[in-house]
Tab-separated table of C-alpha atoms and ligand atoms in Angstrom:
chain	number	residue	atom	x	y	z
W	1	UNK	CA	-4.452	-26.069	13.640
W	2	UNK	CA	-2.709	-24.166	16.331
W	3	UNK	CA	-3.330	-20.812	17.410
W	4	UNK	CA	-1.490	-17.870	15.372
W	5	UNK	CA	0.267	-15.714	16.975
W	6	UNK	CA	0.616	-12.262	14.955
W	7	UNK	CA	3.052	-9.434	16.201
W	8	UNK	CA	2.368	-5.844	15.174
W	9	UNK	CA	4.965	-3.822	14.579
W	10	UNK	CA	3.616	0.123	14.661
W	11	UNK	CA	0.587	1.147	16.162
W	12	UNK	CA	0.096	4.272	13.816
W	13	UNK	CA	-2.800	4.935	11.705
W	14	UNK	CA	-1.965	1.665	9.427
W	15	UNK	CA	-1.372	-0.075	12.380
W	16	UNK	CA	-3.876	1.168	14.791
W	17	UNK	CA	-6.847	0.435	11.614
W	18	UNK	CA	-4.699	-3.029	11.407
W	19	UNK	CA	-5.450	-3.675	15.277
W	20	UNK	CA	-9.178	-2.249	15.284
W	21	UNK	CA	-10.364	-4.702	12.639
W	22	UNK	CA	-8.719	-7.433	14.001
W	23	UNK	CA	-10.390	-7.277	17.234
W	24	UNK	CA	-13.883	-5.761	15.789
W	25	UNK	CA	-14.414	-8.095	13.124
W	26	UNK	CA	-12.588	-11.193	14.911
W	27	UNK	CA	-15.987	-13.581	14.785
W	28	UNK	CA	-16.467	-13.262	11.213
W	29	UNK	CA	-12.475	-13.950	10.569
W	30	UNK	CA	-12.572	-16.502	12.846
W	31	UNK	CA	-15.666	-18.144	11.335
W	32	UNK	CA	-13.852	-17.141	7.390
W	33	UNK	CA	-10.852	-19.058	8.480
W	34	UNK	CA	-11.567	-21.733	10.985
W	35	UNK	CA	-8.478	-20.531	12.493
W	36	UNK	CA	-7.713	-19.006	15.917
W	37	UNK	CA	-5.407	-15.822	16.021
W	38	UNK	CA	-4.219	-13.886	18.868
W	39	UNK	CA	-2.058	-10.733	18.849
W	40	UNK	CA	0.244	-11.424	21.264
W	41	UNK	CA	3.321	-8.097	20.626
W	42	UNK	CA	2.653	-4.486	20.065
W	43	UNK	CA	6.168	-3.206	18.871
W	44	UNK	CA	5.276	0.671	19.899
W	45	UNK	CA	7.225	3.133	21.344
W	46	UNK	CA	3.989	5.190	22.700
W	47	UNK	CA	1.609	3.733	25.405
W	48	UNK	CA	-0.910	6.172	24.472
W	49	UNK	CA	-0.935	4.854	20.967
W	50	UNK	CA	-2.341	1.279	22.897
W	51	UNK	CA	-4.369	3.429	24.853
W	52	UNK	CA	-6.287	4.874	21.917
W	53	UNK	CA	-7.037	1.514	20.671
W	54	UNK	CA	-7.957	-0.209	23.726
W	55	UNK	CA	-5.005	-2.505	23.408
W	56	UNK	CA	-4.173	-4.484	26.610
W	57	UNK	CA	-0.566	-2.180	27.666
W	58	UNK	CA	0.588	-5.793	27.984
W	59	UNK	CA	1.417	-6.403	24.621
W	60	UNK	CA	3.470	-3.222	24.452
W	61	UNK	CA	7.405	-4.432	23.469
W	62	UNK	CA	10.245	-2.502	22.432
W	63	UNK	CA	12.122	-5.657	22.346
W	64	UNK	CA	12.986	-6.173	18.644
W	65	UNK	CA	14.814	-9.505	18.948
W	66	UNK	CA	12.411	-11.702	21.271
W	67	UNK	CA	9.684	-10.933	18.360
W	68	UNK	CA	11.978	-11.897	15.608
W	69	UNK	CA	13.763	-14.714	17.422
W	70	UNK	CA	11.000	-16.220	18.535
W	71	UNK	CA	9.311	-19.363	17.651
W	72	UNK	CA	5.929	-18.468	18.739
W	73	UNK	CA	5.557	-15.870	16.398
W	74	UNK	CA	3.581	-16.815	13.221
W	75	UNK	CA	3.444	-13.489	11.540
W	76	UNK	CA	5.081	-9.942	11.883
W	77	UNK	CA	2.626	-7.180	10.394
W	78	UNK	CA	5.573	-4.136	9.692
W	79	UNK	CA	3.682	-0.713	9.734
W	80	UNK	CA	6.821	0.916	10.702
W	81	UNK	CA	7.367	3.351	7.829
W	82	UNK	CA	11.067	4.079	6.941
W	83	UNK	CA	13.775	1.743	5.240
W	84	UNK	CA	16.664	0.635	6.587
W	85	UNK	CA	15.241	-1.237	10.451
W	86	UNK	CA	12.186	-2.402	8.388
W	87	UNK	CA	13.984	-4.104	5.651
W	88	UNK	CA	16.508	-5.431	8.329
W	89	UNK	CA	13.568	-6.558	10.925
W	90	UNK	CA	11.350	-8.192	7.895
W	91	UNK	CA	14.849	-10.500	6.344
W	92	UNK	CA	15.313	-11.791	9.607
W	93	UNK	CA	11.814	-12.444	10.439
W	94	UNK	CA	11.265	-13.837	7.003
W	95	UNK	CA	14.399	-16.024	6.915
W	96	UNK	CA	13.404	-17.480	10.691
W	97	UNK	CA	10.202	-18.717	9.504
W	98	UNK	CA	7.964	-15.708	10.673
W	99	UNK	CA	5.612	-14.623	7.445
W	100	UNK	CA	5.685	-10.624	6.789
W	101	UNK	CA	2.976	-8.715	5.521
W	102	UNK	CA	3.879	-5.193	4.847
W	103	UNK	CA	2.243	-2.047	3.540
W	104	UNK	CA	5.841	-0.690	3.096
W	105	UNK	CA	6.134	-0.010	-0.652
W	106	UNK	CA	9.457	1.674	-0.869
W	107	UNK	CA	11.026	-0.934	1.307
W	108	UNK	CA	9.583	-3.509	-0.794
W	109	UNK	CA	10.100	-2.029	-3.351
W	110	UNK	CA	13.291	-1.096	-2.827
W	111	UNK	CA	14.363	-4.521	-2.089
W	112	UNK	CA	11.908	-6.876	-4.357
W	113	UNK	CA	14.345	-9.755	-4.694
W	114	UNK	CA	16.087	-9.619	-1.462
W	115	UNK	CA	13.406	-10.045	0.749
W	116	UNK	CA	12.012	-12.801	-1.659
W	117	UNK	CA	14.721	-14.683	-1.520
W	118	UNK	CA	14.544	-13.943	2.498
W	119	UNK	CA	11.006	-15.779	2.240
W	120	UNK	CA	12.348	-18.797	-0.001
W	121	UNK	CA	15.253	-19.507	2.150
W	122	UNK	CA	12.738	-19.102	5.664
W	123	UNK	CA	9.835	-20.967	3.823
W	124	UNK	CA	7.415	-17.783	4.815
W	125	UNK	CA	4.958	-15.805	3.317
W	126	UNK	CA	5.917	-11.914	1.952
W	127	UNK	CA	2.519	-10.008	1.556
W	128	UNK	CA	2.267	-6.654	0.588
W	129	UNK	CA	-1.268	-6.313	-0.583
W	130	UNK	CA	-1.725	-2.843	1.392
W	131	UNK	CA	1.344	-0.899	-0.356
W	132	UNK	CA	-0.548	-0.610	-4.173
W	133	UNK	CA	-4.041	1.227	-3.709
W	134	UNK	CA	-4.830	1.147	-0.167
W	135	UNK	CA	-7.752	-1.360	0.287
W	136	UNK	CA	-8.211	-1.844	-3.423
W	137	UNK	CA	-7.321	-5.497	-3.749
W	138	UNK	CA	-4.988	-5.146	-7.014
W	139	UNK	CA	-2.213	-7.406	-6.173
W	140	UNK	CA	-3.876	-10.439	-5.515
W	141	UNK	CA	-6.155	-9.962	-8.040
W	142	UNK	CA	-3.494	-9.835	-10.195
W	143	UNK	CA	-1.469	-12.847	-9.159
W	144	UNK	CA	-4.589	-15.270	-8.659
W	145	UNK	CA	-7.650	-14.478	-10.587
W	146	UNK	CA	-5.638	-12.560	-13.682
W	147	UNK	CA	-2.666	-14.464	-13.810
W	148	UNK	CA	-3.695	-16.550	-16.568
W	149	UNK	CA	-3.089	-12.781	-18.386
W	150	UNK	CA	-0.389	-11.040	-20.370
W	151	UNK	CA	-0.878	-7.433	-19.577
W	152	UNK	CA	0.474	-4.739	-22.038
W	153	UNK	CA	-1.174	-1.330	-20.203
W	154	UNK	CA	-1.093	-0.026	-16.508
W	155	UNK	CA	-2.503	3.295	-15.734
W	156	UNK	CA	-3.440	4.706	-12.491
W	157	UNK	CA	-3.874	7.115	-10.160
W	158	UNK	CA	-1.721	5.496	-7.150
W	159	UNK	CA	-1.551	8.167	-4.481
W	160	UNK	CA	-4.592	9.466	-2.314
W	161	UNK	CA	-2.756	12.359	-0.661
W	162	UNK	CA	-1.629	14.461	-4.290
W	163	UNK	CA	-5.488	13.003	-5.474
W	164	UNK	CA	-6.540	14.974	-2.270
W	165	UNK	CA	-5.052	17.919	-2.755
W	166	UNK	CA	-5.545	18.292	-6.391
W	167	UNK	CA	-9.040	17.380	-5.648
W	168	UNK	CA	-9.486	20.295	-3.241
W	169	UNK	CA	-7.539	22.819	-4.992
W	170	UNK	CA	-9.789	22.162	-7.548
W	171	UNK	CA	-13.670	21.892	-6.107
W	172	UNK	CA	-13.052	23.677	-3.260
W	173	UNK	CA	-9.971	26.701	-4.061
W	174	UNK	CA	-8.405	25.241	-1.105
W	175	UNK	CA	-4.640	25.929	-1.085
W	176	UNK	CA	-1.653	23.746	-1.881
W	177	UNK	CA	-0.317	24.079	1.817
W	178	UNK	CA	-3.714	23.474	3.511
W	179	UNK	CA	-4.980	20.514	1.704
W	180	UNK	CA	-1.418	18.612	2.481
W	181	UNK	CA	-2.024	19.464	5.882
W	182	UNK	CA	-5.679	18.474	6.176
W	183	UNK	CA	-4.385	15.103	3.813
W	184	UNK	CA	-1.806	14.514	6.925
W	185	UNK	CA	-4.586	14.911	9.576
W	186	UNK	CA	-6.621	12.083	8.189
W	187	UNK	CA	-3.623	10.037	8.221
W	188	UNK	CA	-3.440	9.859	4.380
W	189	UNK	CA	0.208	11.480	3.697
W	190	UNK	CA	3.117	9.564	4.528
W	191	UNK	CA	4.870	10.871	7.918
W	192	UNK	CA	7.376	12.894	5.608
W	193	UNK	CA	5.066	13.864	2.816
W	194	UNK	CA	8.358	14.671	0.532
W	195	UNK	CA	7.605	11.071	-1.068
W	196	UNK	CA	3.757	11.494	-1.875
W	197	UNK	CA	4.057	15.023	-3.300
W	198	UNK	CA	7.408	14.534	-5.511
W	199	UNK	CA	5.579	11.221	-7.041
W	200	UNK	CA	8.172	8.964	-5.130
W	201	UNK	CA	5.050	6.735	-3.557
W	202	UNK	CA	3.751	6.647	-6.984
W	203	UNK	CA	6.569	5.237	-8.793
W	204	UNK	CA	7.505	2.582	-5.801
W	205	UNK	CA	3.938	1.657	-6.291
W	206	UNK	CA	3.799	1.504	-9.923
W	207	UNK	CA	7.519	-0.919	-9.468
W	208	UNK	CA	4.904	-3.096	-7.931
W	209	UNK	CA	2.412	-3.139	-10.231
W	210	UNK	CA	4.775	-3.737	-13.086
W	211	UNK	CA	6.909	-6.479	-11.600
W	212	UNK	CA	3.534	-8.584	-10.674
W	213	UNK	CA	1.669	-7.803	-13.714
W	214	UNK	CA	4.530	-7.447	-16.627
W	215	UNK	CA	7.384	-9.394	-15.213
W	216	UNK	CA	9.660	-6.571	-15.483
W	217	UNK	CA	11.478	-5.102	-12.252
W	218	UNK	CA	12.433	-1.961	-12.942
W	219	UNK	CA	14.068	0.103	-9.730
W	220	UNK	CA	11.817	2.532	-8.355
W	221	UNK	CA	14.674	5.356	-8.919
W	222	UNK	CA	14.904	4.312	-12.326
W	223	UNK	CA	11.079	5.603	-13.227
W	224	UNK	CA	11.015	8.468	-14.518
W	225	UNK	CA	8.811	10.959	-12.160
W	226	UNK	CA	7.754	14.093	-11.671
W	227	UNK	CA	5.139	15.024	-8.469
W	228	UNK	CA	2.595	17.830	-7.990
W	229	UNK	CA	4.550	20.326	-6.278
W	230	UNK	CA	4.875	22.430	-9.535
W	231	UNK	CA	0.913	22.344	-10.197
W	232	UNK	CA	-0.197	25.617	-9.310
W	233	UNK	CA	-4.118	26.688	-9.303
W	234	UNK	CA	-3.711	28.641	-12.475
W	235	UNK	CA	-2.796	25.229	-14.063
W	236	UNK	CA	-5.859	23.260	-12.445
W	237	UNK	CA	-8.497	25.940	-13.459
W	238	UNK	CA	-6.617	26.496	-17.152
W	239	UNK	CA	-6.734	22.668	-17.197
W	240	UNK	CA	-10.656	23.041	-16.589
W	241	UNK	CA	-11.400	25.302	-18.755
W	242	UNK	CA	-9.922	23.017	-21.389
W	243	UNK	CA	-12.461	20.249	-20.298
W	244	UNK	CA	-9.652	18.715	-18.286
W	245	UNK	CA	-8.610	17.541	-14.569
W	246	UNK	CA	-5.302	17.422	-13.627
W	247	UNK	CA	-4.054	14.334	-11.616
W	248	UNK	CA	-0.872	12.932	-10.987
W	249	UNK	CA	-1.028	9.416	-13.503
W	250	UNK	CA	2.176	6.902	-13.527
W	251	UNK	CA	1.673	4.693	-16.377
W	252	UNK	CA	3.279	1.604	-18.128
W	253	UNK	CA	3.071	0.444	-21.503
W	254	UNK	CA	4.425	-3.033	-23.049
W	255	UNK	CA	4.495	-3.247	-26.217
W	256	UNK	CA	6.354	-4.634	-29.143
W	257	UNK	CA	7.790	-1.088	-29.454
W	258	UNK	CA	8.969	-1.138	-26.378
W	259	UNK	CA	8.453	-0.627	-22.484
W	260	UNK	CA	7.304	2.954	-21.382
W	261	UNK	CA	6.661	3.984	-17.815
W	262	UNK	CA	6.210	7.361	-15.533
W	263	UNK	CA	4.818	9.006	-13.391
W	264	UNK	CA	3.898	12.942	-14.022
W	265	UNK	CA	0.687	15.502	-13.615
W	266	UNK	CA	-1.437	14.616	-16.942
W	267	UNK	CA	-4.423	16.632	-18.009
W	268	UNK	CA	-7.802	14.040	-18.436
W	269	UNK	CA	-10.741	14.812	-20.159
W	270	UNK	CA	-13.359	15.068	-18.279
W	271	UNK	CA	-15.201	12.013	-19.764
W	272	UNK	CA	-12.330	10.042	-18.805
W	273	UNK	CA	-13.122	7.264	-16.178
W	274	UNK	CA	-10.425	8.603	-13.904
W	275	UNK	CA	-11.303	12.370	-14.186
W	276	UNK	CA	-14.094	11.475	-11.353
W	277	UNK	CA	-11.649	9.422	-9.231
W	278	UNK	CA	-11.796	12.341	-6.417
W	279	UNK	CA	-10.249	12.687	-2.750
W	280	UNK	CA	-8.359	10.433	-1.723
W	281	UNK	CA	-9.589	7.302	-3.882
W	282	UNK	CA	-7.652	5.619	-6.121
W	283	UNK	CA	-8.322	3.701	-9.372
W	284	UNK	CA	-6.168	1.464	-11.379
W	285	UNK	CA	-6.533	0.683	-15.158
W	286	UNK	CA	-5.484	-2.379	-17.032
W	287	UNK	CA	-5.148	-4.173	-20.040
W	288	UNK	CA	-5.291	-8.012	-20.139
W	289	UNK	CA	-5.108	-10.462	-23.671
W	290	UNK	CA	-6.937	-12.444	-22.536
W	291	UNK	CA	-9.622	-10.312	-19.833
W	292	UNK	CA	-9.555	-6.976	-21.967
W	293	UNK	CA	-9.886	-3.427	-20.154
W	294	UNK	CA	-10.655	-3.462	-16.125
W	295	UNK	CA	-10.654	-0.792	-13.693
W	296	UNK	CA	-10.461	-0.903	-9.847
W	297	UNK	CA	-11.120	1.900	-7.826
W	298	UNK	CA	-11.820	2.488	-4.092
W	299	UNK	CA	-10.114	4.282	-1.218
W	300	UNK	CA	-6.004	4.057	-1.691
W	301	UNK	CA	-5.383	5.327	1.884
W	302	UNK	CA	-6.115	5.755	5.429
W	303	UNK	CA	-6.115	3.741	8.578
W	304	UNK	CA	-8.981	0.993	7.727
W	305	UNK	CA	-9.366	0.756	3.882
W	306	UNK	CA	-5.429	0.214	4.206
W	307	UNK	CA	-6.005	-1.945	7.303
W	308	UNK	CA	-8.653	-4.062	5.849
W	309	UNK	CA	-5.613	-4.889	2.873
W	310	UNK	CA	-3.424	-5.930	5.664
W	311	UNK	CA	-6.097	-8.128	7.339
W	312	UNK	CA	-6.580	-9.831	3.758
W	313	UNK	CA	-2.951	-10.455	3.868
W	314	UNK	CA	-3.106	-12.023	6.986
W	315	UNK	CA	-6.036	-14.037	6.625
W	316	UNK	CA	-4.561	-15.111	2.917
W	317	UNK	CA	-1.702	-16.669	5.348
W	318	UNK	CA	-3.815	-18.167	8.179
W	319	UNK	CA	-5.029	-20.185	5.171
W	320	UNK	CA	-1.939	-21.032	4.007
W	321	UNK	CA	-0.344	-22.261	7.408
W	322	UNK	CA	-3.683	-24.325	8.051
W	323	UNK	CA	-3.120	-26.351	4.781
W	324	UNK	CA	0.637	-27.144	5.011
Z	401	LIG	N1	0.649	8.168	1.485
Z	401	LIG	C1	-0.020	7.188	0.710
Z	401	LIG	C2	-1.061	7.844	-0.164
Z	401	LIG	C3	-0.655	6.190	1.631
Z	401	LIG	O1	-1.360	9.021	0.076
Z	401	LIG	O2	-1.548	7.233	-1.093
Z	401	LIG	C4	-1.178	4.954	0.954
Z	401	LIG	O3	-0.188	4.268	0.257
């Protein structure tokens, strides 16, 4: 098996904590694997960014094309942010050969079947294990060990930064304003927070969750959604003294009635599992026929619990290239 050669695109928190496990914890992936990687492009527009992580200035590119175009490249790891140059760098990647993983969930999103069909037509792998719950390993989980599964319930608290805040406007008083900005310090907000706050994150994610474990694409735009920015700390403490947390839920139901799904602020009792699901963790709830109730919880954001996702993803294709 020949060497892989993985280009990062983005050397921001995702991919900085992307680039710092790959180099800290390469003897255990290489001994996991049996397979030799090398990062060989750093698509970044700021040297210091390489400088932080002690990557060699070297691999620093702003040469879009000769990473897409080439045939050295095994796999293209796209923590750009944004829409419209992702979704047009990862189709072309994919449909050249070069396997994508992505913690992009509105591109994805966004674009489910297009960039699919980009992977069928370039035989490559699409991985987005990162974009749904950070390091929680739902996806997978979902497609491999569940599979055998008909799922009829999806609840879950999907977005560390609103978790955050409503976490610290409750236990600690902390203000609205200050707890988004301490929630974009540690790198959990998106770079515009406009998407975490209105709920938009939440409802690309929950598009995810429902096409993979339902079957049923449904546009993100077409979820109904509703954020936090209307909370206000009257609500969390009248919520409390009701025996209740606010947090920001987006749910889907399948039934034979029907096929329910949003996302919007929902008092839980405090007994609730997810009332204790605090900071920036996240926890996802489902249903299975055949498995029953399960919940996964653990850290939905920042640079390494999302970074270890993206690793997964990679290593999840190192396999895959070694057996075909
Ligand atoms: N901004 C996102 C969040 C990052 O706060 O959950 C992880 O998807």
């Amino acid at each position: 098996m020949k060497k892989v050669n993985i280009a990062l695109l983005g050397l921001g928190t995702v991919g900085g904590g992307t680039y710092d496990i790959l180099t800290k914890n390469r003897d255990i992936i290489l001994e996991r694997t049996g397979v030799d990687y090398e990062i060989t492009h750093i698509f970044e527009k700021y040297a210091t960014q390489l400088e932080k992580h002690g990557a060699p200035l070297s691999l620093q590119t702003l040469d879009i094309d000769s990473i897409i175009e080439s045939d050295d490249v095994d796999v293209i790891v796209e923590c750009l942010g944004g829409m419209d140059f992702p979704v047009s760098v990862m189709t072309r990647a994919l449909k050249n050969g070069i396997s994508v993983v992505t913690p992009n969930k509105a591109a994805v999103a966004a674009n489910y079947d297009m960039l699919h069909s980009a992977a069928e037509e370039g035989h490559a792998y699409l991985k987005f294990e990162a974009a749904v719950g950070g390091g929680i390993p739902i996806l997978t989980t979902i497609q491999e060990q569940l599979a055998g599964n008909h799922f009829t319930d999806i609840m879950g608290i999907l977005n560390g930064t609103t978790n955050y805040i409503l976490t610290k406007m409750l236990k600690q008083g902390q203000k609205y304003e200050d707890a988004l900005s301490d929630a974009k310090k540690n790198g959990f907000a998106e770079p515009d927070p406009t998407a975490d706050v209105e709920g938009i994150d939440c409802a690309n994610k929950l598009c995810l969750l429902m096409v993979l474990a339902m079957g049923k694409y449904v546009n993100p735009q077409q979820i109904p959604t509703k954020g936090i920015t209307d909370v206000t700390m009257e609500d969390i403490q009248a919520a409390y003294n009701r025996g209740c947390v606010i947090k920001l839920i987006a749910h889907a139901s399948l039934t034979d009635d029907g096929f329910e799904y949003y996302v919007k602020p929902e008092e839980i009792p405090l007994d609730h599992p997810l009332a204790s699901v605090s900071n920036e963790f996240n926890a996802i709830y489902l249903d299975g026929d055949a498995v029953g109730e399960l919940m996964f919880y653990g850290k939905g954001a920042g640079a390494l619990p999302t970074g270890s996702a993206i690793v997964g993803d990679i290593i999840a294709i190192m396999k895959g290239l070694q057996n075909e």
